[in-house]
Amino acid sequence: MNDVQTVTGPVRADRLGRTLMHEHFLFGFAGWQGDATLGGFREAEYTDVCVQAAEDARAYGISTIVDATTNECGRNVRFLKKIAQITGMHIICSTGYYFQDESAYAYWNFRRGFSNIEEEIYEMMVTELTKGIEDTDIKAGVIKLASSKGQITPMEEIFFCAAARAQKETGCVIITHTQLGTMGPKQADLLTSEGADPSKIAIGHMCGSVDAAYHEQVLAYGVYVNLDRFGLEGKLFHTPTDEQRMDLIQKLLEKGYGDKLLLGHDSVNVNLGRGLIMTDFMKDAMKDANIRNIGKKVLPGLKKRGLSDTQIDALLAANPAALFS
């Protein structure tokens, strides 16, 4: 079994236990730092919120959380280590960037005028995976990639190519963001054509589509599929319902893909910058958008559909262990 880098040090893959594959303790849309006068970092408040989130996940057996926040969207490895030390939760952090429209690519666009930015991004990823992030010895445990709705832009493709190189050198896991579930097959094709190991790739947000045939196109590459937006439903998030997602899981299990599916919420426990303005519409839309949802709603829903304890445990424990091993 491989060791997996968590923010508090390496853990054997077979000791990760039940794992949520895509969450955010902290997340800020690129540019939130510029609003720090009125939306500054409130560490004591955020600590309380994130400790509670970890405990809420632990209540249904979660012992590992993959934090998918990218470098420019508020990743804070010292804070994540603090939460891990307080709660005992294994937290795996990411190296990477978000998709172009909601990222901060101006820096890389500037640098590409006089340097090979694929080489620089590759160097950044490998350094954060093997030596440490910023001036700490805290290492990333996954590479996070993202693509836009209906396309992988030329700039995004540079990150995918750099990530494939970094994975070949380090053996790390790659997780992805597919905007509204689009471009899953293209992501898998691009990464594997660049030499990345499909058994260490999880194509994310695939539950943006509940078309089983579309999922089979992605699974044909030998990669994992992340069904990781449970709790985000309806017009605000442009997503299927949790009931539709659970029906999809049942279909994919019946087709023999039970060992290639992973779960998560894409929960954001703290939105960096100024707080969200919670209108009645927002409150209703986000009523299940939290890290408790899989334990409260999804696991009982899967049991009602006839899934065995072994099948459910595979989604949360055996499959993540295999991905990281």
Short mmCIF file of N, CA and C in Angstrom, two decimals, residues 173-298:
data_model
loop_
_atom_site.label_atom_id
_atom_site.label_comp_id
_atom_site.label_asym_id
_atom_site.label_seq_id
_atom_site.Cartn_x
_atom_site.Cartn_y
_atom_site.Cartn_z
N VAL A 173 -2.41 11.03 -7.19
CA VAL A 173 -3.77 10.99 -7.72
C VAL A 173 -4.12 12.34 -8.34
N ILE A 174 -4.86 12.30 -9.45
CA ILE A 174 -5.42 13.49 -10.08
C ILE A 174 -6.92 13.47 -9.89
N ILE A 175 -7.48 14.57 -9.38
CA ILE A 175 -8.93 14.75 -9.34
C ILE A 175 -9.28 15.94 -10.22
N THR A 176 -10.50 15.94 -10.75
CA THR A 176 -10.85 17.02 -11.68
C THR A 176 -12.20 17.65 -11.36
N HIS A 177 -12.38 18.82 -11.92
CA HIS A 177 -13.66 19.54 -11.95
C HIS A 177 -14.12 19.55 -13.40
N THR A 178 -15.32 19.02 -13.67
CA THR A 178 -15.93 19.18 -14.98
C THR A 178 -17.08 20.16 -14.81
N GLN A 179 -17.02 21.27 -15.50
CA GLN A 179 -18.06 22.28 -15.34
C GLN A 179 -19.40 21.75 -15.83
N LEU A 180 -20.34 21.63 -14.90
CA LEU A 180 -21.68 21.09 -15.17
C LEU A 180 -21.62 19.68 -15.77
N GLY A 181 -20.55 18.95 -15.42
CA GLY A 181 -20.43 17.57 -15.86
C GLY A 181 -19.97 17.39 -17.29
N THR A 182 -19.63 18.46 -18.00
CA THR A 182 -19.21 18.35 -19.39
C THR A 182 -17.72 18.06 -19.50
N MET A 183 -17.32 17.48 -20.62
CA MET A 183 -15.91 17.25 -20.98
C MET A 183 -15.26 16.10 -20.22
N GLY A 184 -16.06 15.25 -19.60
CA GLY A 184 -15.49 14.11 -18.90
C GLY A 184 -14.66 13.21 -19.81
N PRO A 185 -15.21 12.75 -20.95
CA PRO A 185 -14.41 11.90 -21.84
C PRO A 185 -13.15 12.60 -22.36
N LYS A 186 -13.27 13.90 -22.67
CA LYS A 186 -12.11 14.63 -23.18
C LYS A 186 -11.03 14.76 -22.10
N GLN A 187 -11.43 15.02 -20.87
CA GLN A 187 -10.44 15.07 -19.78
C GLN A 187 -9.70 13.75 -19.67
N ALA A 188 -10.45 12.64 -19.64
CA ALA A 188 -9.83 11.33 -19.51
C ALA A 188 -8.92 11.04 -20.70
N ASP A 189 -9.35 11.41 -21.89
CA ASP A 189 -8.56 11.16 -23.09
C ASP A 189 -7.27 11.98 -23.07
N LEU A 190 -7.39 13.25 -22.72
CA LEU A 190 -6.22 14.12 -22.70
C LEU A 190 -5.19 13.63 -21.69
N LEU A 191 -5.63 13.33 -20.48
CA LEU A 191 -4.69 12.90 -19.44
C LEU A 191 -4.01 11.58 -19.81
N THR A 192 -4.80 10.61 -20.26
CA THR A 192 -4.20 9.31 -20.57
C THR A 192 -3.32 9.38 -21.82
N SER A 193 -3.69 10.22 -22.78
CA SER A 193 -2.85 10.37 -23.98
C SER A 193 -1.52 11.03 -23.65
N GLU A 194 -1.49 11.79 -22.56
CA GLU A 194 -0.25 12.41 -22.10
C GLU A 194 0.53 11.50 -21.16
N GLY A 195 0.04 10.27 -20.97
CA GLY A 195 0.78 9.28 -20.20
C GLY A 195 0.37 9.13 -18.76
N ALA A 196 -0.70 9.81 -18.33
CA ALA A 196 -1.14 9.66 -16.94
C ALA A 196 -1.77 8.28 -16.74
N ASP A 197 -1.66 7.76 -15.54
CA ASP A 197 -2.17 6.44 -15.17
C ASP A 197 -3.66 6.55 -14.89
N PRO A 198 -4.51 5.91 -15.69
CA PRO A 198 -5.95 6.05 -15.48
C PRO A 198 -6.42 5.54 -14.13
N SER A 199 -5.70 4.58 -13.54
CA SER A 199 -6.12 4.03 -12.25
C SER A 199 -5.90 5.01 -11.11
N LYS A 200 -5.26 6.15 -11.42
CA LYS A 200 -5.03 7.18 -10.40
C LYS A 200 -5.65 8.51 -10.82
N ILE A 201 -6.74 8.43 -11.58
CA ILE A 201 -7.47 9.62 -12.04
C ILE A 201 -8.93 9.47 -11.63
N ALA A 202 -9.50 10.53 -11.05
CA ALA A 202 -10.93 10.57 -10.73
C ALA A 202 -11.54 11.79 -11.42
N ILE A 203 -12.38 11.54 -12.40
CA ILE A 203 -13.03 12.63 -13.14
C ILE A 203 -14.21 13.12 -12.31
N GLY A 204 -14.19 14.40 -11.98
CA GLY A 204 -15.10 14.93 -10.97
C GLY A 204 -16.36 15.58 -11.50
N HIS A 205 -17.32 15.76 -10.58
CA HIS A 205 -18.60 16.42 -10.85
C HIS A 205 -19.36 15.72 -11.98
N MET A 206 -19.10 14.44 -12.16
CA MET A 206 -19.76 13.71 -13.24
C MET A 206 -21.26 13.55 -13.00
N CYS A 207 -21.69 13.76 -11.76
CA CYS A 207 -23.13 13.68 -11.50
C CYS A 207 -23.85 14.93 -11.99
N GLY A 208 -23.15 15.81 -12.71
CA GLY A 208 -23.82 16.85 -13.47
C GLY A 208 -24.63 16.26 -14.62
N SER A 209 -24.30 15.01 -14.97
CA SER A 209 -25.08 14.25 -15.96
C SER A 209 -25.54 12.96 -15.30
N VAL A 210 -26.76 12.56 -15.58
CA VAL A 210 -27.25 11.27 -15.07
C VAL A 210 -27.49 10.29 -16.22
N ASP A 211 -26.83 10.54 -17.33
CA ASP A 211 -26.88 9.66 -18.49
C ASP A 211 -25.85 8.55 -18.29
N ALA A 212 -26.30 7.33 -18.02
CA ALA A 212 -25.38 6.23 -17.75
C ALA A 212 -24.44 5.98 -18.92
N ALA A 213 -24.92 6.15 -20.14
CA ALA A 213 -24.07 5.93 -21.32
C ALA A 213 -22.91 6.92 -21.35
N TYR A 214 -23.16 8.15 -20.94
CA TYR A 214 -22.09 9.16 -20.88
C TYR A 214 -21.03 8.74 -19.85
N HIS A 215 -21.47 8.25 -18.72
CA HIS A 215 -20.54 7.78 -17.70
C HIS A 215 -19.72 6.60 -18.21
N GLU A 216 -20.36 5.73 -18.97
CA GLU A 216 -19.62 4.59 -19.51
C GLU A 216 -18.54 5.03 -20.49
N GLN A 217 -18.78 6.12 -21.22
CA GLN A 217 -17.73 6.65 -22.10
C GLN A 217 -16.48 7.02 -21.31
N VAL A 218 -16.70 7.62 -20.14
CA VAL A 218 -15.57 8.02 -19.30
C VAL A 218 -14.93 6.80 -18.66
N LEU A 219 -15.75 5.91 -18.11
CA LEU A 219 -15.24 4.73 -17.42
C LEU A 219 -14.46 3.82 -18.35
N ALA A 220 -14.74 3.88 -19.65
CA ALA A 220 -14.02 3.06 -20.62
C ALA A 220 -12.53 3.34 -20.63
N TYR A 221 -12.13 4.53 -20.16
CA TYR A 221 -10.70 4.87 -20.09
C TYR A 221 -10.01 4.23 -18.90
N GLY A 222 -10.76 3.59 -18.01
CA GLY A 222 -10.16 2.96 -16.84
C GLY A 222 -10.03 3.89 -15.64
N VAL A 223 -10.61 5.08 -15.74
CA VAL A 223 -10.52 6.06 -14.66
C VAL A 223 -11.68 5.84 -13.67
N TYR A 224 -11.63 6.54 -12.56
CA TYR A 224 -12.73 6.58 -11.61
C TYR A 224 -13.66 7.75 -11.97
N VAL A 225 -14.90 7.64 -11.49
CA VAL A 225 -15.88 8.70 -11.66
C VAL A 225 -16.26 9.22 -10.27
N ASN A 226 -16.14 10.53 -10.10
CA ASN A 226 -16.51 11.18 -8.85
C ASN A 226 -17.95 11.70 -8.96
N LEU A 227 -18.83 11.15 -8.16
CA LEU A 227 -20.20 11.66 -8.02
C LEU A 227 -20.19 12.51 -6.76
N ASP A 228 -19.83 13.78 -6.91
CA ASP A 228 -19.36 14.53 -5.75
C ASP A 228 -20.03 15.89 -5.58
N ARG A 229 -21.31 15.96 -5.98
CA ARG A 229 -22.03 17.21 -5.73
C ARG A 229 -23.37 16.93 -5.03
N PHE A 230 -23.39 15.88 -4.23
CA PHE A 230 -24.61 15.57 -3.49
C PHE A 230 -24.98 16.74 -2.58
N GLY A 231 -26.25 17.10 -2.60
CA GLY A 231 -26.74 18.24 -1.82
C GLY A 231 -26.88 19.51 -2.62
N LEU A 232 -26.23 19.57 -3.78
CA LEU A 232 -26.35 20.73 -4.66
C LEU A 232 -27.36 20.38 -5.74
N GLU A 233 -28.55 20.94 -5.64
CA GLU A 233 -29.64 20.55 -6.52
C GLU A 233 -30.35 21.77 -7.10
N GLY A 234 -30.94 21.59 -8.27
CA GLY A 234 -31.89 22.56 -8.78
C GLY A 234 -31.29 23.66 -9.62
N LYS A 235 -32.10 24.73 -9.82
CA LYS A 235 -31.77 25.79 -10.77
C LYS A 235 -30.52 26.57 -10.38
N LEU A 236 -30.30 26.79 -9.09
CA LEU A 236 -29.14 27.56 -8.67
C LEU A 236 -27.85 26.89 -9.11
N PHE A 237 -27.81 25.57 -9.02
CA PHE A 237 -26.58 24.83 -9.32
C PHE A 237 -26.62 24.14 -10.68
N HIS A 238 -27.76 24.23 -11.39
CA HIS A 238 -27.89 23.63 -12.73
C HIS A 238 -27.55 22.14 -12.68
N THR A 239 -28.11 21.44 -11.72
CA THR A 239 -27.76 20.04 -11.52
C THR A 239 -28.99 19.15 -11.44
N PRO A 240 -28.80 17.84 -11.64
CA PRO A 240 -29.86 16.88 -11.33
C PRO A 240 -30.12 16.86 -9.82
N THR A 241 -31.13 16.10 -9.43
CA THR A 241 -31.45 15.95 -8.01
C THR A 241 -30.64 14.81 -7.41
N ASP A 242 -30.58 14.78 -6.10
CA ASP A 242 -29.92 13.67 -5.42
C ASP A 242 -30.61 12.34 -5.72
N GLU A 243 -31.92 12.35 -5.86
CA GLU A 243 -32.63 11.12 -6.19
C GLU A 243 -32.18 10.59 -7.55
N GLN A 244 -32.03 11.49 -8.51
CA GLN A 244 -31.55 11.07 -9.83
C GLN A 244 -30.12 10.54 -9.76
N ARG A 245 -29.31 11.16 -8.93
CA ARG A 245 -27.93 10.69 -8.77
C ARG A 245 -27.90 9.30 -8.16
N MET A 246 -28.75 9.06 -7.17
CA MET A 246 -28.79 7.74 -6.55
C MET A 246 -29.29 6.68 -7.54
N ASP A 247 -30.25 7.05 -8.37
CA ASP A 247 -30.70 6.13 -9.42
C ASP A 247 -29.55 5.81 -10.37
N LEU A 248 -28.73 6.81 -10.68
CA LEU A 248 -27.57 6.60 -11.55
C LEU A 248 -26.60 5.61 -10.92
N ILE A 249 -26.31 5.77 -9.64
CA ILE A 249 -25.41 4.83 -8.96
C ILE A 249 -25.94 3.41 -9.08
N GLN A 250 -27.23 3.25 -8.84
CA GLN A 250 -27.83 1.92 -8.95
C GLN A 250 -27.62 1.34 -10.35
N LYS A 251 -27.85 2.16 -11.39
CA LYS A 251 -27.67 1.69 -12.77
C LYS A 251 -26.22 1.29 -13.03
N LEU A 252 -25.29 2.12 -12.58
CA LEU A 252 -23.88 1.85 -12.85
C LEU A 252 -23.41 0.62 -12.08
N LEU A 253 -23.93 0.40 -10.89
CA LEU A 253 -23.59 -0.82 -10.17
C LEU A 253 -24.12 -2.06 -10.90
N GLU A 254 -25.33 -1.95 -11.42
CA GLU A 254 -25.91 -3.07 -12.17
C GLU A 254 -25.10 -3.38 -13.42
N LYS A 255 -24.40 -2.37 -13.97
CA LYS A 255 -23.57 -2.57 -15.15
C LYS A 255 -22.14 -3.00 -14.80
N GLY A 256 -21.86 -3.15 -13.49
CA GLY A 256 -20.57 -3.67 -13.08
C GLY A 256 -19.50 -2.65 -12.75
N TYR A 257 -19.90 -1.39 -12.52
CA TYR A 257 -18.91 -0.34 -12.27
C TYR A 257 -18.81 0.05 -10.78
N GLY A 258 -19.25 -0.83 -9.91
CA GLY A 258 -19.28 -0.49 -8.49
C GLY A 258 -17.92 -0.21 -7.88
N ASP A 259 -16.85 -0.69 -8.53
CA ASP A 259 -15.51 -0.47 -7.99
C ASP A 259 -14.84 0.78 -8.57
N LYS A 260 -15.59 1.59 -9.33
CA LYS A 260 -15.00 2.76 -9.96
C LYS A 260 -15.73 4.06 -9.60
N LEU A 261 -16.59 4.02 -8.60
CA LEU A 261 -17.39 5.18 -8.23
C LEU A 261 -16.94 5.73 -6.89
N LEU A 262 -16.91 7.06 -6.77
CA LEU A 262 -16.49 7.77 -5.57
C LEU A 262 -17.52 8.83 -5.22
N LEU A 263 -17.58 9.22 -3.94
CA LEU A 263 -18.63 10.13 -3.49
C LEU A 263 -18.07 11.39 -2.85
N GLY A 264 -18.87 12.43 -2.86
CA GLY A 264 -18.56 13.69 -2.18
C GLY A 264 -19.70 14.66 -2.34
N HIS A 265 -19.54 15.86 -1.79
CA HIS A 265 -20.58 16.88 -1.82
C HIS A 265 -20.19 18.13 -2.59
N ASP A 266 -18.87 18.42 -2.71
CA ASP A 266 -18.41 19.74 -3.15
C ASP A 266 -18.91 20.81 -2.19
N SER A 267 -18.97 20.45 -0.92
CA SER A 267 -19.44 21.41 0.10
C SER A 267 -18.41 22.51 0.30
N VAL A 268 -18.89 23.71 0.56
CA VAL A 268 -18.03 24.84 0.94
C VAL A 268 -18.44 25.22 2.36
N ASN A 269 -17.56 24.98 3.30
CA ASN A 269 -17.90 25.25 4.69
C ASN A 269 -17.69 26.70 5.07
N VAL A 270 -16.72 27.36 4.43
CA VAL A 270 -16.50 28.79 4.61
C VAL A 270 -16.29 29.42 3.24
N ASN A 271 -17.12 30.39 2.89
CA ASN A 271 -16.90 31.20 1.69
C ASN A 271 -16.04 32.40 2.08
N LEU A 272 -14.83 32.45 1.54
CA LEU A 272 -13.91 33.53 1.88
C LEU A 272 -14.38 34.85 1.27
N GLY A 273 -13.97 35.93 1.92
CA GLY A 273 -14.46 37.25 1.54
C GLY A 273 -15.70 37.58 2.35
N ARG A 274 -16.53 38.46 1.83
CA ARG A 274 -17.77 38.78 2.54
C ARG A 274 -18.74 37.61 2.49
N GLY A 275 -19.52 37.45 3.53
CA GLY A 275 -20.45 36.35 3.60
C GLY A 275 -21.51 36.42 2.51
N LEU A 276 -22.08 35.25 2.18
CA LEU A 276 -23.15 35.20 1.19
C LEU A 276 -24.38 35.92 1.72
N ILE A 277 -25.11 36.56 0.83
CA ILE A 277 -26.39 37.18 1.20
C ILE A 277 -27.46 36.10 1.02
N MET A 278 -27.99 35.63 2.12
CA MET A 278 -28.88 34.48 2.11
C MET A 278 -30.34 34.91 1.96
N THR A 279 -30.78 35.08 0.74
CA THR A 279 -32.19 35.33 0.46
C THR A 279 -32.99 34.05 0.73
N ASP A 280 -34.30 34.15 0.74
CA ASP A 280 -35.14 32.97 0.94
C ASP A 280 -34.87 31.94 -0.16
N PHE A 281 -34.66 32.41 -1.40
CA PHE A 281 -34.35 31.50 -2.49
C PHE A 281 -33.04 30.76 -2.23
N MET A 282 -32.01 31.50 -1.77
CA MET A 282 -30.72 30.88 -1.49
C MET A 282 -30.84 29.88 -0.34
N LYS A 283 -31.57 30.25 0.71
CA LYS A 283 -31.72 29.34 1.84
C LYS A 283 -32.36 28.03 1.42
N ASP A 284 -33.39 28.12 0.58
CA ASP A 284 -34.06 26.91 0.12
C ASP A 284 -33.15 26.09 -0.78
N ALA A 285 -32.44 26.76 -1.69
CA ALA A 285 -31.58 26.06 -2.64
C ALA A 285 -30.43 25.35 -1.93
N MET A 286 -29.98 25.90 -0.81
CA MET A 286 -28.79 25.37 -0.14
C MET A 286 -29.11 24.57 1.12
N LYS A 287 -30.37 24.20 1.28
CA LYS A 287 -30.76 23.53 2.53
C LYS A 287 -30.03 22.21 2.73
N ASP A 288 -29.68 21.52 1.65
CA ASP A 288 -28.95 20.25 1.76
C ASP A 288 -27.50 20.37 1.33
N ALA A 289 -27.04 21.58 1.04
CA ALA A 289 -25.69 21.78 0.51
C ALA A 289 -24.69 21.83 1.66
N ASN A 290 -24.48 20.68 2.28
CA ASN A 290 -23.57 20.62 3.42
C ASN A 290 -22.98 19.22 3.53
N ILE A 291 -21.98 19.09 4.34
CA ILE A 291 -21.21 17.86 4.43
C ILE A 291 -21.95 16.74 5.16
N ARG A 292 -23.12 17.04 5.70
CA ARG A 292 -23.93 16.02 6.39
C ARG A 292 -24.79 15.22 5.42
N ASN A 293 -24.95 15.70 4.21
CA ASN A 293 -26.00 15.21 3.32
C ASN A 293 -25.85 13.73 2.96
N ILE A 294 -24.64 13.27 2.69
CA ILE A 294 -24.47 11.86 2.32
C ILE A 294 -24.90 10.95 3.47
N GLY A 295 -24.49 11.29 4.67
CA GLY A 295 -24.89 10.46 5.81
C GLY A 295 -26.37 10.51 6.09
N LYS A 296 -26.94 11.69 5.98
CA LYS A 296 -28.35 11.90 6.33
C LYS A 296 -29.31 11.39 5.27
N LYS A 297 -28.97 11.60 4.00
CA LYS A 297 -29.91 11.39 2.91
C LYS A 297 -29.48 10.31 1.93
N VAL A 298 -28.21 10.33 1.54
CA VAL A 298 -27.77 9.48 0.44
C VAL A 298 -27.60 8.02 0.87
#
